Short mmCIF file of C-alpha atoms and ligand atoms in Angstrom, two decimals:
data_model
loop_
_atom_site.label_atom_id
_atom_site.label_comp_id
_atom_site.label_asym_id
_atom_site.label_seq_id
_atom_site.Cartn_x
_atom_site.Cartn_y
_atom_site.Cartn_z
CA MET A 26 -14.95 -12.10 18.45
CA THR A 27 -13.00 -15.07 17.40
CA ASP A 28 -10.11 -15.73 14.77
CA THR A 29 -12.37 -17.89 12.79
CA PHE A 30 -15.32 -14.87 11.82
CA PHE A 31 -14.36 -11.70 11.86
CA GLY A 32 -17.15 -9.24 11.61
CA HIS A 33 -18.02 -5.47 11.64
CA VAL A 34 -16.38 -3.54 13.63
CA ILE A 35 -19.45 -0.34 14.08
CA ASP A 36 -19.79 2.36 16.63
CA GLY A 37 -17.25 0.20 19.37
CA GLU A 38 -19.22 -4.37 19.13
CA GLU A 39 -18.64 -5.97 16.79
CA VAL A 40 -22.01 -7.33 14.69
CA PRO A 41 -22.32 -9.05 11.90
CA SER A 42 -24.74 -7.77 9.10
CA VAL A 43 -28.17 -6.80 9.29
CA ASP A 44 -28.50 -9.69 7.12
CA GLY A 45 -26.50 -12.36 8.43
CA ALA A 46 -24.21 -12.62 5.35
CA THR A 47 -21.14 -14.45 5.44
CA PHE A 48 -18.59 -14.82 2.74
CA ASP A 49 -15.50 -17.74 2.97
CA VAL A 50 -12.35 -16.47 4.16
CA TRP A 51 -9.47 -18.43 2.57
CA ASN A 52 -5.69 -19.76 3.51
CA PRO A 53 -4.34 -19.46 0.20
CA TRP A 54 -1.00 -21.98 1.13
CA THR A 55 -3.31 -24.79 2.55
CA GLN A 56 -5.97 -23.73 0.22
CA GLU A 57 -8.74 -24.12 2.54
CA VAL A 58 -11.61 -21.67 4.15
CA PHE A 59 -10.36 -21.10 7.47
CA ALA A 60 -13.06 -17.91 9.02
CA GLN A 61 -16.31 -16.24 7.84
CA ALA A 62 -16.10 -12.69 7.40
CA ALA A 63 -19.09 -10.62 7.58
CA GLU A 64 -20.78 -9.58 4.17
CA GLY A 65 -20.96 -5.99 4.11
CA GLY A 66 -24.11 -4.75 1.63
CA PRO A 67 -25.19 -0.62 1.76
CA GLU A 68 -27.23 -1.41 4.91
CA ASP A 69 -24.10 -2.60 7.01
CA ALA A 70 -22.10 0.85 4.78
CA ALA A 71 -24.74 3.13 6.07
CA ARG A 72 -24.40 2.62 9.57
CA ALA A 73 -20.39 1.94 9.46
CA VAL A 74 -20.69 5.93 8.35
CA ALA A 75 -23.38 7.18 10.53
CA SER A 76 -21.51 6.50 13.50
CA SER A 77 -18.25 7.37 12.11
CA ARG A 78 -20.13 10.97 12.06
CA LYS A 79 -21.65 11.01 14.94
CA ALA A 80 -18.05 9.92 16.51
CA PHE A 81 -16.94 12.93 14.81
CA ASP A 82 -19.82 16.19 14.76
CA GLU A 83 -20.51 14.50 18.90
CA GLY A 84 -17.95 13.22 19.83
CA PRO A 85 -14.79 13.99 22.40
CA TRP A 86 -12.42 12.34 19.27
CA PRO A 87 -11.83 15.16 17.35
CA ARG A 88 -11.04 17.67 19.98
CA LEU A 89 -8.83 16.37 22.10
CA GLY A 90 -6.07 17.80 22.54
CA ARG A 91 -3.17 17.32 20.08
CA VAL A 92 -1.02 15.21 23.17
CA GLU A 93 -3.94 13.32 24.38
CA ARG A 94 -5.14 12.25 20.93
CA ALA A 95 -1.21 11.44 20.16
CA ALA A 96 -1.07 8.75 23.63
CA ALA A 97 -4.19 7.75 22.45
CA VAL A 98 -2.80 6.73 19.30
CA HIS A 99 0.16 5.38 20.64
CA ARG A 100 -1.87 3.19 23.20
CA LEU A 101 -3.55 1.63 19.98
CA ALA A 102 0.39 0.91 18.60
CA ASP A 103 1.43 -0.25 22.13
CA LEU A 104 -1.52 -3.03 21.83
CA MET A 105 -0.68 -3.71 18.11
CA GLU A 106 2.44 -4.52 19.18
CA ALA A 107 1.92 -6.57 21.85
CA ARG A 108 -0.78 -9.21 19.73
CA SER A 109 1.72 -8.75 16.64
CA ASP A 110 2.46 -12.21 16.63
CA GLU A 111 -1.09 -12.90 16.44
CA LEU A 112 -1.42 -10.39 13.79
CA ALA A 113 1.74 -11.65 11.90
CA THR A 114 -0.38 -15.23 12.58
CA LEU A 115 -3.65 -12.95 10.61
CA ASP A 116 -2.00 -11.83 7.67
CA THR A 117 0.21 -14.94 6.71
CA THR A 118 -1.79 -17.49 7.24
CA ASN A 119 -4.89 -15.42 5.01
CA MET A 120 -2.37 -13.37 2.39
CA GLY A 121 0.52 -16.66 2.39
CA LYS A 122 3.48 -14.11 3.15
CA PRO A 123 6.49 -15.48 5.60
CA PHE A 124 5.89 -14.98 8.14
CA ALA A 125 8.63 -12.99 8.61
CA GLN A 126 8.03 -11.00 5.80
CA ALA A 127 4.64 -11.00 8.04
CA LYS A 128 5.83 -10.08 10.80
CA HIS A 129 7.88 -7.06 8.96
CA ASP A 130 4.73 -5.35 7.74
CA VAL A 131 3.29 -5.53 11.33
CA GLY A 132 6.43 -3.62 12.95
CA ARG A 133 5.72 -0.76 10.12
CA SER A 134 2.21 -0.70 10.72
CA VAL A 135 2.87 -0.22 14.47
CA GLN A 136 5.49 2.83 13.25
CA ASN A 137 2.86 4.60 11.16
CA PHE A 138 0.38 4.94 14.11
CA ARG A 139 3.44 6.11 15.58
CA PHE A 140 5.44 8.25 13.64
CA PHE A 141 1.15 10.31 12.23
CA ALA A 142 0.36 10.73 16.51
CA ASP A 143 3.56 12.16 17.13
CA HIS A 144 3.11 13.92 13.39
CA GLN A 145 -0.01 15.95 14.72
CA ARG A 146 1.52 16.94 18.00
CA ASP A 147 4.50 19.02 16.66
CA HIS A 148 3.04 20.31 13.50
CA THR A 149 0.78 22.65 14.02
CA GLY A 150 0.07 26.02 11.85
CA GLU A 151 2.11 28.76 10.02
CA THR A 152 3.05 32.72 10.98
CA TYR A 153 2.51 35.26 7.98
CA PRO A 154 3.83 38.88 9.74
CA MET A 155 2.53 40.80 7.17
CA ASP A 156 3.77 44.52 6.57
CA SER A 157 -0.37 46.35 6.78
CA GLY A 158 -0.32 45.82 10.59
CA HIS A 159 -2.23 42.50 10.29
CA HIS A 160 -0.71 38.37 9.96
CA THR A 161 -2.48 35.53 9.05
CA TYR A 162 -2.04 32.13 11.37
CA SER A 163 -3.08 28.74 9.75
CA GLU A 164 -5.13 26.46 10.96
CA TYR A 165 -5.09 22.55 10.09
CA GLY A 166 -8.53 21.40 11.85
CA PRO A 167 -9.81 17.34 10.95
CA VAL A 168 -12.11 16.76 7.80
CA GLY A 169 -14.85 14.38 8.77
CA VAL A 170 -15.16 11.73 8.12
CA VAL A 171 -12.64 9.35 5.71
CA ALA A 172 -13.44 5.84 3.51
CA ALA A 173 -10.62 4.02 3.83
CA ILE A 174 -10.01 1.30 0.90
CA SER A 175 -7.70 -1.02 1.49
CA PRO A 176 -6.66 -4.17 -0.77
CA TRP A 177 -4.79 -7.64 -0.38
CA ASN A 178 -1.14 -7.32 -0.38
CA PHE A 179 -0.28 -6.00 2.31
CA PRO A 180 -3.83 -6.49 4.25
CA LEU A 181 -2.79 -4.88 7.67
CA MET A 182 0.13 -2.45 6.48
CA MET A 183 -1.43 -0.65 4.11
CA ALA A 184 -4.77 0.03 6.06
CA SER A 185 -2.82 1.53 9.01
CA TRP A 186 -1.26 3.82 6.27
CA LYS A 187 -4.30 4.98 5.65
CA VAL A 188 -5.85 4.52 8.86
CA ALA A 189 -2.96 6.51 11.47
CA PRO A 190 -2.99 9.64 9.41
CA ALA A 191 -7.04 10.01 9.23
CA ILE A 192 -7.39 9.49 12.86
CA ALA A 193 -4.33 11.35 14.28
CA TRP A 194 -5.93 14.27 12.49
CA GLY A 195 -8.68 13.93 14.66
CA ASN A 196 -11.42 12.18 11.86
CA THR A 197 -13.25 9.51 12.31
CA CYS A 198 -12.98 6.54 9.88
CA VAL A 199 -14.40 3.43 8.03
CA VAL A 200 -11.98 1.63 6.07
CA LYS A 201 -12.66 -2.01 4.37
CA PRO A 202 -10.02 -4.48 4.06
CA SER A 203 -10.56 -6.11 0.64
CA GLU A 204 -12.77 -9.48 0.60
CA ASP A 205 -9.72 -11.44 0.40
CA THR A 206 -8.20 -10.28 3.56
CA PRO A 207 -10.51 -9.26 6.35
CA ALA A 208 -8.74 -10.87 9.06
CA SER A 209 -5.69 -8.81 10.33
CA VAL A 210 -8.02 -5.17 10.04
CA THR A 211 -11.14 -5.84 11.65
CA VAL A 212 -8.22 -7.07 14.44
CA LEU A 213 -6.95 -3.55 14.47
CA GLY A 214 -10.70 -2.22 14.37
CA ARG A 215 -10.75 -4.70 17.90
CA LEU A 216 -7.51 -3.05 19.39
CA ALA A 217 -9.29 -0.04 19.06
CA VAL A 218 -12.27 -0.61 21.36
CA GLU A 219 -9.85 -2.52 23.75
CA ALA A 220 -7.52 0.49 23.48
CA GLY A 221 -10.21 3.05 24.96
CA PHE A 222 -11.22 4.82 21.65
CA PRO A 223 -14.78 6.10 21.29
CA PRO A 224 -17.45 4.46 19.41
CA GLY A 225 -17.07 5.20 15.51
CA VAL A 226 -13.61 7.02 15.50
CA ILE A 227 -12.35 3.11 13.39
CA ASN A 228 -14.82 1.42 12.20
CA VAL A 229 -14.30 -1.37 9.91
CA LEU A 230 -16.44 -2.47 7.18
CA ASN A 231 -16.34 -5.44 5.23
CA GLY A 232 -17.45 -7.32 2.23
CA HIS A 233 -16.93 -6.95 -0.71
CA GLY A 234 -16.31 -3.68 -3.79
CA THR A 235 -19.17 -3.69 -4.17
CA PRO A 236 -21.80 -3.29 -2.89
CA ALA A 237 -19.57 -2.79 0.56
CA GLY A 238 -16.80 0.17 -0.85
CA SER A 239 -19.16 1.61 -3.52
CA SER A 240 -21.58 2.67 -0.68
CA LEU A 241 -19.00 4.72 1.64
CA THR A 242 -16.92 5.85 -1.77
CA ALA A 243 -20.83 7.04 -2.27
CA ASP A 244 -21.68 8.58 0.68
CA ASP A 245 -22.15 11.41 0.76
CA ARG A 246 -21.69 11.64 4.78
CA VAL A 247 -18.21 10.84 4.05
CA ASP A 248 -15.70 13.55 3.69
CA ARG A 249 -12.24 11.57 1.73
CA VAL A 250 -11.77 8.66 0.13
CA THR A 251 -8.30 7.28 0.27
CA PHE A 252 -8.13 4.10 -1.88
CA THR A 253 -5.45 1.62 -2.95
CA GLY A 254 -5.73 -0.99 -5.32
CA SER A 255 -5.96 -0.77 -8.90
CA SER A 256 -6.24 1.77 -11.37
CA ALA A 257 -9.44 0.12 -12.80
CA THR A 258 -11.08 0.40 -9.87
CA GLY A 259 -9.50 3.40 -8.48
CA LYS A 260 -11.43 5.31 -11.58
CA VAL A 261 -14.53 4.32 -10.50
CA VAL A 262 -14.17 4.96 -6.41
CA MET A 263 -13.00 8.43 -8.26
CA ALA A 264 -15.98 9.50 -10.30
CA SER A 265 -17.74 7.71 -6.88
CA ALA A 266 -16.51 10.49 -4.58
CA ALA A 267 -16.63 12.91 -7.17
CA GLY A 268 -20.61 13.19 -7.15
CA HIS A 269 -20.20 14.31 -4.10
CA LEU A 270 -16.93 16.94 -4.32
CA ALA A 271 -15.02 14.24 -1.34
CA PRO A 272 -10.79 14.87 -2.70
CA VAL A 273 -9.54 11.10 -3.10
CA SER A 274 -5.97 10.07 -2.36
CA LEU A 275 -5.08 6.94 -5.03
CA GLU A 276 -2.12 4.85 -4.66
CA LEU A 277 -2.75 2.86 -7.77
CA GLY A 278 -0.61 -0.27 -9.95
CA GLY A 279 2.78 0.30 -11.51
CA LYS A 280 5.16 -1.05 -13.41
CA GLY A 281 8.70 -0.58 -11.86
CA ALA A 282 11.41 0.20 -13.59
CA ASN A 283 15.12 -1.14 -12.35
CA VAL A 284 18.03 0.55 -14.76
CA VAL A 285 20.52 -1.21 -13.68
CA PHE A 286 24.24 0.87 -15.56
CA GLU A 287 27.05 -1.02 -16.13
CA ASP A 288 29.16 0.54 -13.39
CA ALA A 289 26.68 -0.35 -10.67
CA ASP A 290 28.09 -2.66 -7.45
CA LEU A 291 26.68 -6.13 -9.14
CA ASP A 292 26.88 -7.84 -6.11
CA ASN A 293 24.34 -4.85 -4.10
CA ALA A 294 22.03 -4.38 -8.23
CA VAL A 295 21.54 -8.18 -7.92
CA ARG A 296 20.31 -8.53 -4.39
CA TRP A 297 18.11 -5.46 -4.78
CA THR A 298 16.81 -6.43 -7.96
CA VAL A 299 16.03 -10.05 -6.41
CA GLU A 300 14.38 -8.35 -3.49
CA ALA A 301 11.87 -5.85 -5.62
CA ILE A 302 10.66 -8.35 -8.03
CA PHE A 303 10.32 -11.75 -5.41
CA ARG A 304 9.40 -9.89 -1.97
CA ASN A 305 5.74 -10.50 -1.65
CA SER A 306 5.38 -12.61 -4.42
CA GLY A 307 5.49 -9.50 -6.36
CA GLN A 308 2.44 -8.88 -5.30
CA VAL A 309 3.79 -5.11 -4.53
CA CYS A 310 2.60 -2.33 -6.36
CA LEU A 311 6.09 -0.99 -6.01
CA ALA A 312 7.28 -4.19 -7.30
CA GLY A 313 10.65 -3.65 -10.17
CA SER A 314 8.64 -5.84 -12.69
CA ARG A 315 10.28 -3.83 -15.69
CA LEU A 316 14.16 -5.07 -15.69
CA PHE A 317 16.78 -2.71 -18.52
CA VAL A 318 20.50 -4.03 -17.67
CA ALA A 319 23.23 -1.74 -19.92
CA SER A 320 24.50 -4.34 -22.55
CA ALA A 321 27.90 -4.42 -21.37
CA ILE A 322 27.38 -6.43 -18.62
CA TYR A 323 24.21 -8.12 -19.07
CA ASP A 324 25.55 -11.73 -19.23
CA GLU A 325 27.44 -11.78 -16.61
CA PHE A 326 23.92 -10.14 -14.21
CA MET A 327 21.95 -12.67 -15.79
CA GLU A 328 23.77 -15.09 -14.88
CA ARG A 329 23.66 -13.84 -11.33
CA PHE A 330 20.06 -12.91 -10.86
CA VAL A 331 18.72 -16.08 -12.84
CA ALA A 332 20.71 -18.14 -10.07
CA ALA A 333 19.77 -15.62 -7.39
CA ALA A 334 16.13 -16.15 -8.25
CA GLU A 335 16.69 -20.30 -8.58
CA ALA A 336 18.11 -20.17 -5.02
CA LEU A 337 15.02 -18.40 -3.07
CA THR A 338 13.28 -20.94 -0.98
CA VAL A 339 10.19 -22.14 -1.85
CA GLY A 340 6.46 -23.17 0.31
CA ASP A 341 5.49 -22.93 3.65
CA PRO A 342 5.34 -19.69 4.66
CA PHE A 343 5.34 -20.35 8.48
CA ASP A 344 8.94 -22.27 7.74
CA PRO A 345 11.00 -20.13 8.82
CA ALA A 346 13.19 -21.47 6.24
CA THR A 347 10.53 -19.64 3.25
CA LYS A 348 11.65 -17.16 1.23
CA PHE A 349 8.85 -17.08 -1.26
CA ALA A 350 5.65 -18.40 -0.87
CA SER A 351 2.24 -18.83 -2.99
CA LEU A 352 0.19 -16.21 -4.37
CA ALA A 353 -2.17 -14.61 -2.70
CA SER A 354 -5.87 -16.32 -4.37
CA LYS A 355 -7.32 -18.54 -6.98
CA ARG A 356 -8.53 -15.72 -9.04
CA HIS A 357 -4.92 -13.77 -9.03
CA PHE A 358 -2.35 -17.67 -9.54
CA ASP A 359 -5.22 -17.53 -13.08
CA LYS A 360 -4.45 -13.77 -13.82
CA VAL A 361 -0.81 -13.84 -13.14
CA THR A 362 -0.19 -17.81 -14.85
CA SER A 363 -1.83 -16.05 -18.24
CA TYR A 364 -0.10 -13.97 -18.69
CA VAL A 365 3.31 -16.09 -17.93
CA ASP A 366 1.47 -18.36 -20.47
CA GLY A 367 1.36 -15.70 -22.92
CA VAL A 368 4.37 -15.27 -23.08
CA GLY A 369 5.74 -17.67 -25.81
CA ALA A 370 3.27 -16.64 -27.89
CA ASP A 371 4.70 -13.33 -28.42
CA GLY A 372 7.98 -13.98 -29.33
CA GLY A 373 8.86 -13.94 -25.24
CA THR A 374 10.82 -16.16 -23.17
CA VAL A 375 10.72 -18.26 -20.14
CA VAL A 376 14.17 -18.24 -18.27
CA THR A 377 13.09 -19.57 -15.21
CA GLY A 378 10.16 -19.74 -13.21
CA GLY A 379 6.09 -20.03 -14.05
CA ALA A 380 3.32 -21.99 -12.72
CA ALA A 381 4.13 -24.72 -9.97
CA ASP A 382 2.09 -26.76 -11.49
CA ASP A 383 1.71 -29.59 -8.43
CA GLY A 384 -1.74 -27.83 -7.84
CA THR A 385 -0.62 -25.00 -5.28
CA TRP A 386 -1.40 -21.50 -6.23
CA LEU A 387 2.13 -20.68 -6.63
CA VAL A 388 4.03 -18.76 -9.45
CA ARG A 389 7.58 -19.62 -9.35
CA PRO A 390 9.85 -16.39 -9.84
CA THR A 391 9.92 -15.80 -13.89
CA ILE A 392 12.29 -14.19 -15.59
CA ILE A 393 11.68 -13.24 -18.89
CA THR A 394 12.99 -11.86 -22.13
CA ASP A 395 13.11 -11.03 -25.49
CA LEU A 396 9.11 -9.56 -24.79
CA PRO A 397 7.98 -6.98 -27.43
CA ARG A 398 7.32 -3.47 -26.23
CA THR A 399 3.81 -3.98 -27.55
CA ALA A 400 3.26 -7.13 -25.98
CA PRO A 401 0.47 -7.21 -22.09
CA ALA A 402 3.47 -9.79 -19.84
CA TYR A 403 5.65 -6.41 -20.62
CA CYS A 404 3.45 -3.10 -20.19
CA GLU A 405 0.17 -4.82 -17.80
CA GLU A 406 0.69 -4.81 -13.63
CA ILE A 407 0.56 -8.39 -13.51
CA PHE A 408 0.83 -8.07 -9.63
CA GLY A 409 3.18 -11.18 -9.51
CA PRO A 410 6.69 -12.57 -9.71
CA VAL A 411 7.68 -11.59 -12.65
CA CYS A 412 10.00 -9.54 -14.33
CA VAL A 413 10.19 -9.18 -18.35
CA VAL A 414 13.75 -8.16 -18.86
CA ASN A 415 15.53 -5.84 -21.95
CA ARG A 416 18.70 -4.36 -22.41
CA PHE A 417 19.91 -0.95 -23.31
CA ASP A 418 22.96 1.03 -24.28
CA SER A 419 22.97 4.67 -23.59
CA GLU A 420 21.82 6.13 -21.24
CA ASP A 421 19.10 7.51 -22.94
CA GLU A 422 18.04 4.63 -23.64
CA ALA A 423 17.47 3.22 -20.36
CA VAL A 424 15.42 6.46 -19.69
CA GLY A 425 13.64 6.39 -22.97
CA LEU A 426 12.95 2.67 -22.02
CA ALA A 427 11.78 2.72 -18.13
CA ASN A 428 9.36 5.85 -19.30
CA ASP A 429 7.38 4.02 -21.94
CA THR A 430 4.96 3.38 -19.88
CA ARG A 431 1.70 4.94 -18.12
CA TYR A 432 2.47 3.89 -14.68
CA GLY A 433 4.77 6.08 -12.84
CA LEU A 434 5.09 4.96 -9.20
CA ASN A 435 8.42 4.20 -8.78
CA ALA A 436 11.71 3.20 -10.14
CA MET A 437 15.14 2.11 -9.11
CA LEU A 438 18.24 2.76 -10.36
CA PHE A 439 22.01 1.17 -9.89
CA THR A 440 24.57 3.08 -10.45
CA GLU A 441 28.17 4.26 -9.01
CA ASN A 442 28.57 7.08 -10.62
CA LEU A 443 27.32 10.27 -8.74
CA SER A 444 26.09 12.34 -11.40
CA ARG A 445 24.66 9.26 -13.49
CA ALA A 446 22.75 8.93 -10.04
CA HIS A 447 21.02 12.10 -9.80
CA ARG A 448 20.95 13.19 -13.88
CA VAL A 449 18.66 9.99 -14.01
CA ALA A 450 16.95 9.96 -11.32
CA SER A 451 15.62 13.36 -11.70
CA ARG A 452 14.92 12.31 -15.67
CA LEU A 453 12.90 9.34 -14.57
CA ARG A 454 9.16 9.68 -14.37
CA ALA A 455 8.11 8.16 -11.00
CA GLY A 456 7.01 9.70 -7.96
CA THR A 457 9.75 7.68 -6.33
CA VAL A 458 12.65 6.97 -8.00
CA TRP A 459 15.69 4.55 -5.28
CA VAL A 460 19.03 4.63 -6.31
CA ASN A 461 20.66 2.23 -5.21
CA CYS A 462 18.52 0.25 -2.64
CA PHE A 463 14.93 -0.35 -3.14
CA PHE A 464 11.55 -0.39 -0.55
CA ILE A 465 13.35 2.34 2.06
CA ARG A 466 10.64 4.52 2.57
CA ASP A 467 11.04 7.07 5.26
CA LEU A 468 7.65 8.71 6.95
CA ARG A 469 7.65 12.07 6.11
CA THR A 470 8.32 11.73 1.87
CA PRO A 471 5.98 11.77 -0.76
CA PHE A 472 4.04 8.90 -1.45
CA GLY A 473 2.28 8.23 -4.77
CA GLY A 474 2.61 8.06 -8.39
CA VAL A 475 2.19 10.09 -11.59
CA GLY A 476 -0.34 8.98 -14.79
CA ASP A 477 -1.99 6.12 -14.44
CA SER A 478 -0.10 5.02 -11.09
CA GLY A 479 -2.93 7.87 -8.73
CA VAL A 480 -3.44 10.98 -7.58
CA GLY A 481 -2.26 12.44 -4.27
CA ARG A 482 1.36 12.08 -2.70
CA GLU A 483 0.86 11.32 0.94
CA GLY A 484 3.44 10.36 3.78
CA GLY A 485 4.51 12.93 7.04
CA ASN A 486 3.22 17.18 5.28
CA PHE A 487 1.20 14.95 2.32
CA SER A 488 -0.81 12.90 4.22
CA LYS A 489 -1.39 16.61 6.46
CA GLU A 490 -2.38 18.41 4.26
CA PHE A 491 -5.41 15.57 2.60
CA PHE A 492 -6.47 14.70 5.48
CA THR A 493 -7.47 18.17 7.77
CA GLU A 494 -8.90 21.48 5.96
CA PRO A 495 -6.45 24.15 6.53
CA LYS A 496 -7.84 27.55 7.88
CA ALA A 497 -6.10 31.19 7.39
CA VAL A 498 -6.24 33.20 10.57
CA VAL A 499 -6.24 36.89 9.62
CA MET A 500 -5.65 39.22 12.05
CA GLN A 501 -5.64 42.90 12.46
CA ILE A 502 -3.13 44.69 15.11
CA ASN A 503 -4.06 47.58 16.16
CA ARG A 504 -0.92 49.71 16.60
P1 LIG B 145 -9.33 -3.83 -7.08
O1 LIG B 145 -8.89 -2.39 -7.17
O2 LIG B 145 -10.21 -4.71 -7.28
O3 LIG B 145 -9.81 -3.67 -5.04
C1 LIG B 145 -8.68 -2.87 -4.30
C2 LIG B 145 -9.64 -2.57 -2.73
O4 LIG B 145 -10.96 -1.65 -3.82
C3 LIG B 145 -10.29 -3.80 -2.46
O5 LIG B 145 -10.29 -3.66 -1.30
C4 LIG B 145 -11.96 -3.74 -3.15
O6 LIG B 145 -12.31 -4.54 -2.64
C5 LIG B 145 -11.77 -2.63 -3.55
N1 LIG B 145 -13.28 -2.52 -4.12
C6 LIG B 145 -13.54 -3.00 -5.94
N2 LIG B 145 -14.27 -2.01 -6.54
C7 LIG B 145 -14.72 -1.46 -5.78
C8 LIG B 145 -15.30 -0.54 -6.32
N3 LIG B 145 -16.24 -0.39 -6.92
N4 LIG B 145 -15.89 0.92 -4.97
C9 LIG B 145 -14.81 0.97 -3.49
N5 LIG B 145 -13.81 0.51 -3.59
C10 LIG B 145 -13.18 -1.27 -4.18
O7 LIG B 145 -7.76 -4.57 -6.72
P2 LIG B 145 -8.06 -6.92 -7.07
O8 LIG B 145 -7.51 -6.53 -5.50
O9 LIG B 145 -9.23 -6.82 -7.92
O10 LIG B 145 -6.51 -6.74 -7.90
C11 LIG B 145 -6.59 -6.93 -8.70
C12 LIG B 145 -5.53 -5.61 -9.48
O11 LIG B 145 -5.12 -4.63 -8.62
C13 LIG B 145 -4.11 -6.48 -9.41
O12 LIG B 145 -3.80 -7.76 -9.97
C14 LIG B 145 -2.75 -5.90 -8.78
O13 LIG B 145 -2.52 -5.44 -10.80
C15 LIG B 145 -3.52 -4.41 -8.69
N6 LIG B 145 -3.67 -4.22 -7.15
C16 LIG B 145 -2.90 -2.95 -7.28
C17 LIG B 145 -2.28 -2.45 -6.15
C18 LIG B 145 -1.52 -1.76 -5.57
O14 LIG B 145 -1.28 -2.38 -4.08
N7 LIG B 145 -1.19 -1.34 -5.91
C19 LIG B 145 -3.07 -3.99 -4.78
C20 LIG B 145 -3.91 -4.60 -4.99
C21 LIG B 145 -3.88 -4.66 -6.41
P3 LIG B 145 -12.67 -6.69 -2.91
O15 LIG B 145 -11.05 -6.79 -2.74
O16 LIG B 145 -14.21 -6.59 -2.18
O17 LIG B 145 -13.41 -5.97 -4.26
#
């Protein structure tokens, strides 16, 4: 139980892998290994699932009253809140995001637990009076064991987004964080033990996608699989879960369109455009990586946008002044730079940014123009601080450009014209459309994507649908 070794948390105990295997845990800013984590193999995955299965089939958790379960989940949230500095420090150390953003993410993670604790308590079933002299009511019971596989870009927050609704609705769960960021999720598992959760309700399995993650998705004792990551891996996860008919919820990649009309409030549009593509160094599935600007304001907007991008304070993520830091891993740095390196050959112009060229894994806020729509940097998810800009001359053209992608997670639009805002929001093919803002989220609303951006929605009643088995009970009423 240290911050230099992150074991699996299985059945209420932190344990090494059965074969003792470990892997390095990196600090991407200092480029140093700061800890070791247990390298989960098939045997560890099987142990974790068996423990969660037993906790579901025989343990008290699914049988607790709603109020009692809500109280337990709030106890975990209390502990997370009390340890928010430690959790944020681990996410910044392990992933490289600025500390203030990591603190914000921990706050949102705590909120996820609190929201779903209350939501399951307050949202019970429906009744359906019938003319035939019967009535039917619905019940929402837990489904069983949930496998939650989470990515490295918001290590704690993305895991909490899955674990919180899963356990709040009475399920047990095995969460596998990304191999790049095991730290904060392991501490979450430790805190569940400290909060007095029955063994197996939250198990943490560390390790690589294969074999740790793939062993979970293939295990027929798993009843639901919730995954956030790349579209390519999402397909593999779905095929694996299909082997035992486990429903999946997939939140996958994005190539978000950001459309700025000529009647936009430019100060507001620039502020959110910077946030949309450079927050978390662009390592956000929701990033506004394709920017479309009305020709009438293109020059003025670009002047302001480029200036704002260049003004971001870049540096050590623990320095309170820092707004923008390095990428999360060497592998990811190489991926992002390979896209930027290809821009010139594809006919594009790098207006500002590019790799820092100082040995760090830093890619500066990067803005690209003149790219053809077939270029990889234009149409593929880069998942970095790289914004590709185009201009448009009409609303129809803007909608056509924005929808010209196989992704459909989210889009942003900026206009002061109310009718245009509604009209365009409705025409954009995306799971979420933000008008004159970005990243604002109400946990009751549906979240997810269309096309290659995913399958299913989570949030509020949408999470309830996924993490429960609805049952209809039909009653005869004798008259
Ligand atoms: P992956 O999709 O490969 O990984 C996401 C998670 O799935 C990780 O926990 C990973 O483990 C796990 N995983 C990988 N393979 C399997 C498998 N066969 N079965 C079960 N679980 C598996 O994303 P990467 O982290 O490699 O990032 C690659 C790209 O994916 C990024 O550049 C970005 O484009 C996109 N991405 C999108 C995210 C989003 O928020 N939508 C988040 C992260 C990435 P491990 O890390 O150990 O391989």
